mmCIF file of C-alpha atoms and ligand atoms in Angstrom:
data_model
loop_
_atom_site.group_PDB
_atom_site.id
_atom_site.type_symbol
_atom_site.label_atom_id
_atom_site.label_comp_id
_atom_site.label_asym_id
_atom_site.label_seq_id
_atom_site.Cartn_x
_atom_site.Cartn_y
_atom_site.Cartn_z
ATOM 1 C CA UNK A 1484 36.899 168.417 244.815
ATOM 2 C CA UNK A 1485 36.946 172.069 243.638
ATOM 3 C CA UNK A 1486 34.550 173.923 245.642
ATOM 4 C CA UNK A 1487 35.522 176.415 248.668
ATOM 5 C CA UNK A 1488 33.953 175.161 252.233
ATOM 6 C CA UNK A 1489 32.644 177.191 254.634
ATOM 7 C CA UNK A 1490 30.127 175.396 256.526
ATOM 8 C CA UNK A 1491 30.996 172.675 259.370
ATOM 9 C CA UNK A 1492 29.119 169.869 259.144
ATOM 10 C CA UNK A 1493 29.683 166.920 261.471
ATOM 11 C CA UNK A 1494 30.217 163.797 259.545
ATOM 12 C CA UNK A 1495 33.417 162.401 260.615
ATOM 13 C CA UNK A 1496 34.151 163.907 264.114
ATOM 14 C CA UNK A 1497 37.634 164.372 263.175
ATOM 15 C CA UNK A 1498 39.182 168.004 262.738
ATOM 16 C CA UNK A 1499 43.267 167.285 261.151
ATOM 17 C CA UNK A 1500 45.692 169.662 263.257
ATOM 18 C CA UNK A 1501 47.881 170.497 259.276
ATOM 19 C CA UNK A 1502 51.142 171.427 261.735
ATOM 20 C CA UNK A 1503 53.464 170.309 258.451
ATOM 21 C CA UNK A 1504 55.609 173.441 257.661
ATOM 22 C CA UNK A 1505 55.699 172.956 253.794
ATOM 23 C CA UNK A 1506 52.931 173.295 251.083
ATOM 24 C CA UNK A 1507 53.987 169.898 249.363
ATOM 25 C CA UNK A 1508 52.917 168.189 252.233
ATOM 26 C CA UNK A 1509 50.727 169.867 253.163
ATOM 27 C CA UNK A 1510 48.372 169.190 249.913
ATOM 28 C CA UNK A 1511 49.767 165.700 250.230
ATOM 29 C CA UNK A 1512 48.015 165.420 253.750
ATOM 30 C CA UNK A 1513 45.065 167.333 252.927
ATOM 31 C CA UNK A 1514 44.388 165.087 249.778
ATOM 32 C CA UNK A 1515 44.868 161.677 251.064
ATOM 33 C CA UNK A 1516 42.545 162.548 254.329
ATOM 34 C CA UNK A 1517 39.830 165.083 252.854
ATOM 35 C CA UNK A 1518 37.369 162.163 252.984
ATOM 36 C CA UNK A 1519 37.883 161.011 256.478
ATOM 37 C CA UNK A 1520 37.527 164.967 257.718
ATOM 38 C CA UNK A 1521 35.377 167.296 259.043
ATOM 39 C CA UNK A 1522 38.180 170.260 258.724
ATOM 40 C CA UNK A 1523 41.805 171.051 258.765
ATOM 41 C CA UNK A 1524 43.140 173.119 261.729
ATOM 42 C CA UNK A 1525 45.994 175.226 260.057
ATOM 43 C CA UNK A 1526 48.359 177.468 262.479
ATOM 44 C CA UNK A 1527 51.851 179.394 262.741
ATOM 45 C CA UNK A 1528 54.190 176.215 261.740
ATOM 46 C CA UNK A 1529 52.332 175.994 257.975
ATOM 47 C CA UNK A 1530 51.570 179.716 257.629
ATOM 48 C CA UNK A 1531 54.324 181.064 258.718
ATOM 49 C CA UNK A 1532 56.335 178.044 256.369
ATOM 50 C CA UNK A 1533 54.140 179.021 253.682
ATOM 51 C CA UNK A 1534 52.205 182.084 253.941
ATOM 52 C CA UNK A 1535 48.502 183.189 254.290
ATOM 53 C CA UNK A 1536 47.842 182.094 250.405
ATOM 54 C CA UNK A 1537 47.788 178.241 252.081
ATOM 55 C CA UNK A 1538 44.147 179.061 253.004
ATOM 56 C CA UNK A 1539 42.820 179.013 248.989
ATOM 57 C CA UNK A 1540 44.850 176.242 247.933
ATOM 58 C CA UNK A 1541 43.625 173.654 250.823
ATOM 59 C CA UNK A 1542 39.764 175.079 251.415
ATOM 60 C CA UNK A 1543 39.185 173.546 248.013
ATOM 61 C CA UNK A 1544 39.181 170.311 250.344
ATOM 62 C CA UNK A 1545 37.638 171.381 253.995
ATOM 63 C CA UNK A 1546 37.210 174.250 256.065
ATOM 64 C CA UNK A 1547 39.526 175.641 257.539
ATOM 65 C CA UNK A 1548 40.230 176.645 260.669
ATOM 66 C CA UNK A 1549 43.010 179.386 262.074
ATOM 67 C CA UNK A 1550 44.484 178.370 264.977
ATOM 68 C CA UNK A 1551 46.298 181.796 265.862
ATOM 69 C CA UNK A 1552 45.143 181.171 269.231
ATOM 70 C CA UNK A 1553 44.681 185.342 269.094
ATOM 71 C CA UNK A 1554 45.328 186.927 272.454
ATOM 72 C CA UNK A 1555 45.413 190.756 271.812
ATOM 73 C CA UNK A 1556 43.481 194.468 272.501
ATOM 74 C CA UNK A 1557 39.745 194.521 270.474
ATOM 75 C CA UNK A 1558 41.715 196.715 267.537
ATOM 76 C CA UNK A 1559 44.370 193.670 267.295
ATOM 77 C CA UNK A 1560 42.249 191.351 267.427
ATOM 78 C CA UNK A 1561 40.189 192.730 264.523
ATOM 79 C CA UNK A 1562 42.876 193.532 262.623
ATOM 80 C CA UNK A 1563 43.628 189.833 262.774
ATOM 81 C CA UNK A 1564 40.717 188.142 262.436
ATOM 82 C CA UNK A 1565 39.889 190.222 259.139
ATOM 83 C CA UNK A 1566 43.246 189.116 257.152
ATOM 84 C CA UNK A 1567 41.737 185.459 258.454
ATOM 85 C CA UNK A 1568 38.474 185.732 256.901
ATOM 86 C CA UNK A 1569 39.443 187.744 253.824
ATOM 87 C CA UNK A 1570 42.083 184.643 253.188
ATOM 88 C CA UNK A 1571 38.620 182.099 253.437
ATOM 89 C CA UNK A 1572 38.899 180.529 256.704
ATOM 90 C CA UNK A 1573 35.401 179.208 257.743
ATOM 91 C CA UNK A 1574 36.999 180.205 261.544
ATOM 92 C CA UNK A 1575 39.916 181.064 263.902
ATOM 93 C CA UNK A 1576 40.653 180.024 267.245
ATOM 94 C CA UNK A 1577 41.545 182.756 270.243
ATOM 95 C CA UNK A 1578 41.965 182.663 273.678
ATOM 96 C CA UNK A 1579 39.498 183.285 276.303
ATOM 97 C CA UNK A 1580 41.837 184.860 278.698
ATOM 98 C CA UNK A 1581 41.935 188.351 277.069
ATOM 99 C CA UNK A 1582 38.156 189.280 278.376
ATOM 100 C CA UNK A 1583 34.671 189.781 277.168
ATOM 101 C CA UNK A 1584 36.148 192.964 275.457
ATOM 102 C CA UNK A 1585 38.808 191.077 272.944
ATOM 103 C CA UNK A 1586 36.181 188.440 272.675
ATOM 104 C CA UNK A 1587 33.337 189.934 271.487
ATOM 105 C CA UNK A 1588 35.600 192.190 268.642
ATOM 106 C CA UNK A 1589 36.565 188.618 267.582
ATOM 107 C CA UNK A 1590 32.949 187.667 267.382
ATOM 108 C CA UNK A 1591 31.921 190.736 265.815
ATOM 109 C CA UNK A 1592 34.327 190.465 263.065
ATOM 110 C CA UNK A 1593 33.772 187.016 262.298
ATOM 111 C CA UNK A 1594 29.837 187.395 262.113
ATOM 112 C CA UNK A 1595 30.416 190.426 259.205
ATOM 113 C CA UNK A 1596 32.383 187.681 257.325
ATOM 114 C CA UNK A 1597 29.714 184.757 258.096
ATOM 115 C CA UNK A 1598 33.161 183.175 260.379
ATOM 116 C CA UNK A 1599 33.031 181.385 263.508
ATOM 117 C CA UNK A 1600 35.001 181.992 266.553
ATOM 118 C CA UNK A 1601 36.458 178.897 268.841
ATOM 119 C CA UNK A 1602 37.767 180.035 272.226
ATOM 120 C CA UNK A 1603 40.062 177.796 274.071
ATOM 121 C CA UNK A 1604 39.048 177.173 277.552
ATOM 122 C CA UNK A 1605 42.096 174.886 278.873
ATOM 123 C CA UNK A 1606 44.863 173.468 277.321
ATOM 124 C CA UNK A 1607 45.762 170.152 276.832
ATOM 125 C CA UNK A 1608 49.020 169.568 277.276
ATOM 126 C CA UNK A 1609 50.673 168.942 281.231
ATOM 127 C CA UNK A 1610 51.446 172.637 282.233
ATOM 128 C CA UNK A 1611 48.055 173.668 280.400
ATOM 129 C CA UNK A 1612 46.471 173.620 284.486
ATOM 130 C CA UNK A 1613 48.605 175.543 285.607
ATOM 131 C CA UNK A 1614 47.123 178.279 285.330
ATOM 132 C CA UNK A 1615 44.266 177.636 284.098
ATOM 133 C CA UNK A 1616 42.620 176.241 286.937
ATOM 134 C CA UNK A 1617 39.112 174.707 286.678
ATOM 135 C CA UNK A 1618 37.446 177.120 288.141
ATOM 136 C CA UNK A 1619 39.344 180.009 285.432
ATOM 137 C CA UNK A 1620 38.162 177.100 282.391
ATOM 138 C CA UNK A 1621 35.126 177.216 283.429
ATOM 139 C CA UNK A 1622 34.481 181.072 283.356
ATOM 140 C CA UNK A 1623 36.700 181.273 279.912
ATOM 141 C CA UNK A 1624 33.616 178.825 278.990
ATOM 142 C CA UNK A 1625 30.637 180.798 280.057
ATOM 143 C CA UNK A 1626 32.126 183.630 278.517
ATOM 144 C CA UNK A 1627 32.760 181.629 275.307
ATOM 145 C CA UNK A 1628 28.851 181.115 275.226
ATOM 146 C CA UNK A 1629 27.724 184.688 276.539
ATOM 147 C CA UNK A 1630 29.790 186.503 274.020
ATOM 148 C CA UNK A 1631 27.930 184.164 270.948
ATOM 149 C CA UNK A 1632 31.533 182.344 269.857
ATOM 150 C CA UNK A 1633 30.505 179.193 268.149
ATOM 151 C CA UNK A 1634 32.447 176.615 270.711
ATOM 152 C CA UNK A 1635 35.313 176.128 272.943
ATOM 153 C CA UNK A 1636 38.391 174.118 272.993
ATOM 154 C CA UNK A 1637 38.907 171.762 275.193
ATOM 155 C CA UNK A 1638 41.675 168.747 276.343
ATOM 156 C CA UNK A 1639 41.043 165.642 274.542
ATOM 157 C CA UNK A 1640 43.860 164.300 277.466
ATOM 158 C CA UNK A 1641 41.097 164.986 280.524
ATOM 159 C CA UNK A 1642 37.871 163.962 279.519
ATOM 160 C CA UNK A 1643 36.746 164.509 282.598
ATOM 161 C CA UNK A 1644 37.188 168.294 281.940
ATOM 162 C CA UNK A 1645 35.616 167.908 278.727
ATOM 163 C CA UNK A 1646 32.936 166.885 280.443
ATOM 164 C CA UNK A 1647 32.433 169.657 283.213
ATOM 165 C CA UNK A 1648 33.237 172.366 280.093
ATOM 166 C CA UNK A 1649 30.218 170.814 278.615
ATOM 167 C CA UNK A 1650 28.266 171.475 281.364
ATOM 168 C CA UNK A 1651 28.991 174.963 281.716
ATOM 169 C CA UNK A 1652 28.144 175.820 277.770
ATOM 170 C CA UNK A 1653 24.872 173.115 277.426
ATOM 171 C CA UNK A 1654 24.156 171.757 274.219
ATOM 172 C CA UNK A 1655 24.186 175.024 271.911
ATOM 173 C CA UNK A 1656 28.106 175.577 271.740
ATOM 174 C CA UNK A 1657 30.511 172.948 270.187
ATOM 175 C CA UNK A 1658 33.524 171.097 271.640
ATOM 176 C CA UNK A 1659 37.070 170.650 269.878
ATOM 177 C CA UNK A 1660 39.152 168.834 271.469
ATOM 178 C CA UNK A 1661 42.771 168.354 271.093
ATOM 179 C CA UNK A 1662 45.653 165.716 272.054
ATOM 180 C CA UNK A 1663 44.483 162.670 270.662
ATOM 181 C CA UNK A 1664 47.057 159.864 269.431
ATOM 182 C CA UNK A 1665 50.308 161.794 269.736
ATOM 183 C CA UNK A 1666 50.037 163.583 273.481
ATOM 184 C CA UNK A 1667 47.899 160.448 274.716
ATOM 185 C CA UNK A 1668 44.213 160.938 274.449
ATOM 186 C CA UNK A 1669 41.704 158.886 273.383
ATOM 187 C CA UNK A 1670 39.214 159.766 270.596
ATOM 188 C CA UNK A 1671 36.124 157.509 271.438
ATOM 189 C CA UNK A 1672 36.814 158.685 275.383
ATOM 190 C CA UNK A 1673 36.862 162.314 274.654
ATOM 191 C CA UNK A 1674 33.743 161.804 272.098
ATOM 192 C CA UNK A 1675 31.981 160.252 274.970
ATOM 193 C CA UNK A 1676 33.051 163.478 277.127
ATOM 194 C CA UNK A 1677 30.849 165.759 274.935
ATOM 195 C CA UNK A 1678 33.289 166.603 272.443
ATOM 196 C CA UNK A 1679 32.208 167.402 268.824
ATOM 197 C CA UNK A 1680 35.055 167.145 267.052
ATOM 198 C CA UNK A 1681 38.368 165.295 267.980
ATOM 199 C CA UNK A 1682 41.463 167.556 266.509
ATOM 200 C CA UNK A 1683 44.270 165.127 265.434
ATOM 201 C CA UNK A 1684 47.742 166.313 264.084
ATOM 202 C CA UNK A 1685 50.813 164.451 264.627
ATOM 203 C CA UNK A 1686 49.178 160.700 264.476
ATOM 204 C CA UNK A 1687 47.742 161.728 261.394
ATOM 205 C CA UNK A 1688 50.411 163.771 258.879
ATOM 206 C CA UNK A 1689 53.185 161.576 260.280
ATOM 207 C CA UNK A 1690 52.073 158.392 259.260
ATOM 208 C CA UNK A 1691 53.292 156.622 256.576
ATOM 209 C CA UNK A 1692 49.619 156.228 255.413
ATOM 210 C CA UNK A 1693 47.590 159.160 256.533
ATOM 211 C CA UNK A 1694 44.337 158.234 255.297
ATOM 212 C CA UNK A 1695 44.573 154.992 257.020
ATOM 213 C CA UNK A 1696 45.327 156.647 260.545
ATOM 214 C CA UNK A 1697 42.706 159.227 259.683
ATOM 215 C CA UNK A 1698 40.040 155.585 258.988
ATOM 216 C CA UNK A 1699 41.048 153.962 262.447
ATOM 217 C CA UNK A 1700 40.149 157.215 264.104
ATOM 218 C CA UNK A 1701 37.358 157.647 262.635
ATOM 219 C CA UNK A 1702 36.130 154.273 262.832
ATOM 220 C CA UNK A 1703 36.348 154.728 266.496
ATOM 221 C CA UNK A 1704 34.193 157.639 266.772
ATOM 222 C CA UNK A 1705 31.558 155.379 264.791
ATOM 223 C CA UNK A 1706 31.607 152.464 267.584
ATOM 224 C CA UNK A 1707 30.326 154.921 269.760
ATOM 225 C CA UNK A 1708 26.817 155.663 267.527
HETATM 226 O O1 LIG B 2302 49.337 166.682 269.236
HETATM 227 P P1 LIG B 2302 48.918 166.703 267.818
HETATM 228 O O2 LIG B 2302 50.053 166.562 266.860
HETATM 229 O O3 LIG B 2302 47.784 165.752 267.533
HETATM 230 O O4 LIG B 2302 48.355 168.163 267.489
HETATM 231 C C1 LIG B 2302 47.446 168.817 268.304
HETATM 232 C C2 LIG B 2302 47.130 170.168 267.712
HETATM 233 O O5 LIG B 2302 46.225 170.841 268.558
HETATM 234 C C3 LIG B 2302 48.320 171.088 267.548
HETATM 235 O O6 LIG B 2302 48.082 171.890 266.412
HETATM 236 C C4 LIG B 2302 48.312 171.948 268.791
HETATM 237 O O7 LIG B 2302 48.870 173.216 268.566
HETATM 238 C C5 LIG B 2302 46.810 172.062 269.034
HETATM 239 N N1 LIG B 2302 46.399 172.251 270.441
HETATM 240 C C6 LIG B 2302 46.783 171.373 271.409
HETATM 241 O O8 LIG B 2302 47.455 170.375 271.146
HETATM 242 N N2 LIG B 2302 46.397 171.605 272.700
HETATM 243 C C7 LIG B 2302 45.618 172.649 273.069
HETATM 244 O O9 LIG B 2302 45.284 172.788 274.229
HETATM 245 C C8 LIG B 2302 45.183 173.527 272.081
HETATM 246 C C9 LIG B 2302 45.546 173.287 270.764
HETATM 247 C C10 LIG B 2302 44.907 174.036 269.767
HETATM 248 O O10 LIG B 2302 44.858 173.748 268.613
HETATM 249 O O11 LIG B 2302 44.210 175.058 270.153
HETATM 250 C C11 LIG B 2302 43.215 175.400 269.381
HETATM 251 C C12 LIG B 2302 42.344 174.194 268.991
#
């Protein structure tokens, strides 16, 4: 496969979370699971290992996806999301929390490069609620949708919040959701939720046969249709 991705199309359901810090493995990973993937999630541990040039050697296989979870003013934010695009990520993730202000810069500067903008709405780890309370998700959501990102993140390890996220947003925004395999979630449960995507990481680039991981996943997901 040669050609640059830009576009997400759902085929799989499965979004790899690339959180290897090298770029031998992380081609390794990328290669053996391109097939079984909808995108690769790519974030500080593998650019920060490697460097921003990661982006043109691994969108040959999938979109990509920036997880710099950005969290800045508008001008930071912009300033941020443009290195993103310019490198040929098809989006970047950023949090919610920052306002409709922060948000809609993101928006604005992914829209001139034809990007998409993710905004995580709750975390999914155990401390992610504590904060974030589901009342605080679920305005991070609505704002998701009222400042035009194209979906939310959401925790694969409470459906059930999945779930009420997707009520908030309807049908026209999308769902990724991570902690699946590694920090206990289930793929065909979140799925289910209202997720679109399932984002996978650990389960996936640590197995001794990633594209085989990547197949029971995604097998999964297709029990479900
Ligand atoms: O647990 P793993 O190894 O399957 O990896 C999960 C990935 O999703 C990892 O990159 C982590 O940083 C990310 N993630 C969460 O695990 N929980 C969250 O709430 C949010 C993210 C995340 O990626 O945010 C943007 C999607």
């Amino acid at each position: 496969m040669t050609t640059n991705h830009f576009e997400f199309q759902r085929k799989t359901g499965i979004i790899l979370a690339l959180d290897v810090t090298d770029e031998e493995n992380a081609i390794r990973v990328t290669e053996a699971v391109a097939d079984m993937v909808d995108a690769v999630k790519i974030g500080y541990p593998l650019v920060l290992g490697t460097g921003l040039q990661i982006v043109s050697k691994l969108s040959r296989y999938a979109p990509i996806i920036a997880d710099f979870k950005v969290a800045d003013i508008p001008n930071t934010d912009r300033l941020i999301c443009e290195h993103v695009f310019k490198a040929g990520c098809a989006a970047i993730i950023v949090q919610g929390f920052t306002g409709p202000d922060s948000l809609a810069e993101c928006v604005k500067t992914a829209n001139e490069f034809g990007g998409k903008v993710f905004v995580v709405s709750e975390m999914s780890h155990p401390g992610g609620d504590y904060f974030f309370t589901d009342e605080i998700s679920k305005e991070i959501a609505a704002l998701a949708k009222k400042s035009g990102a194209f979906g939310i993140v959401a925790p694969a390890t409470r459906p059930e919040r999945v779930k009420e996220l997707r009520a908030v947003i309807g049908a026209d925004l999308k769902i990724i959701s991570p902690g699946v395999g590694a920090q206990g979630g289930s793929a065909a449960d979140t799925i289910k939720a209202g997720a679109d995507w399932v984002i996978v990481g650990r389960s996936i680039y640590n197995a001794a046969d990633p594209k085989a991981e990547a197949e029971k996943v995604k097998s999964e997901i297709e029990k479900l249709i």
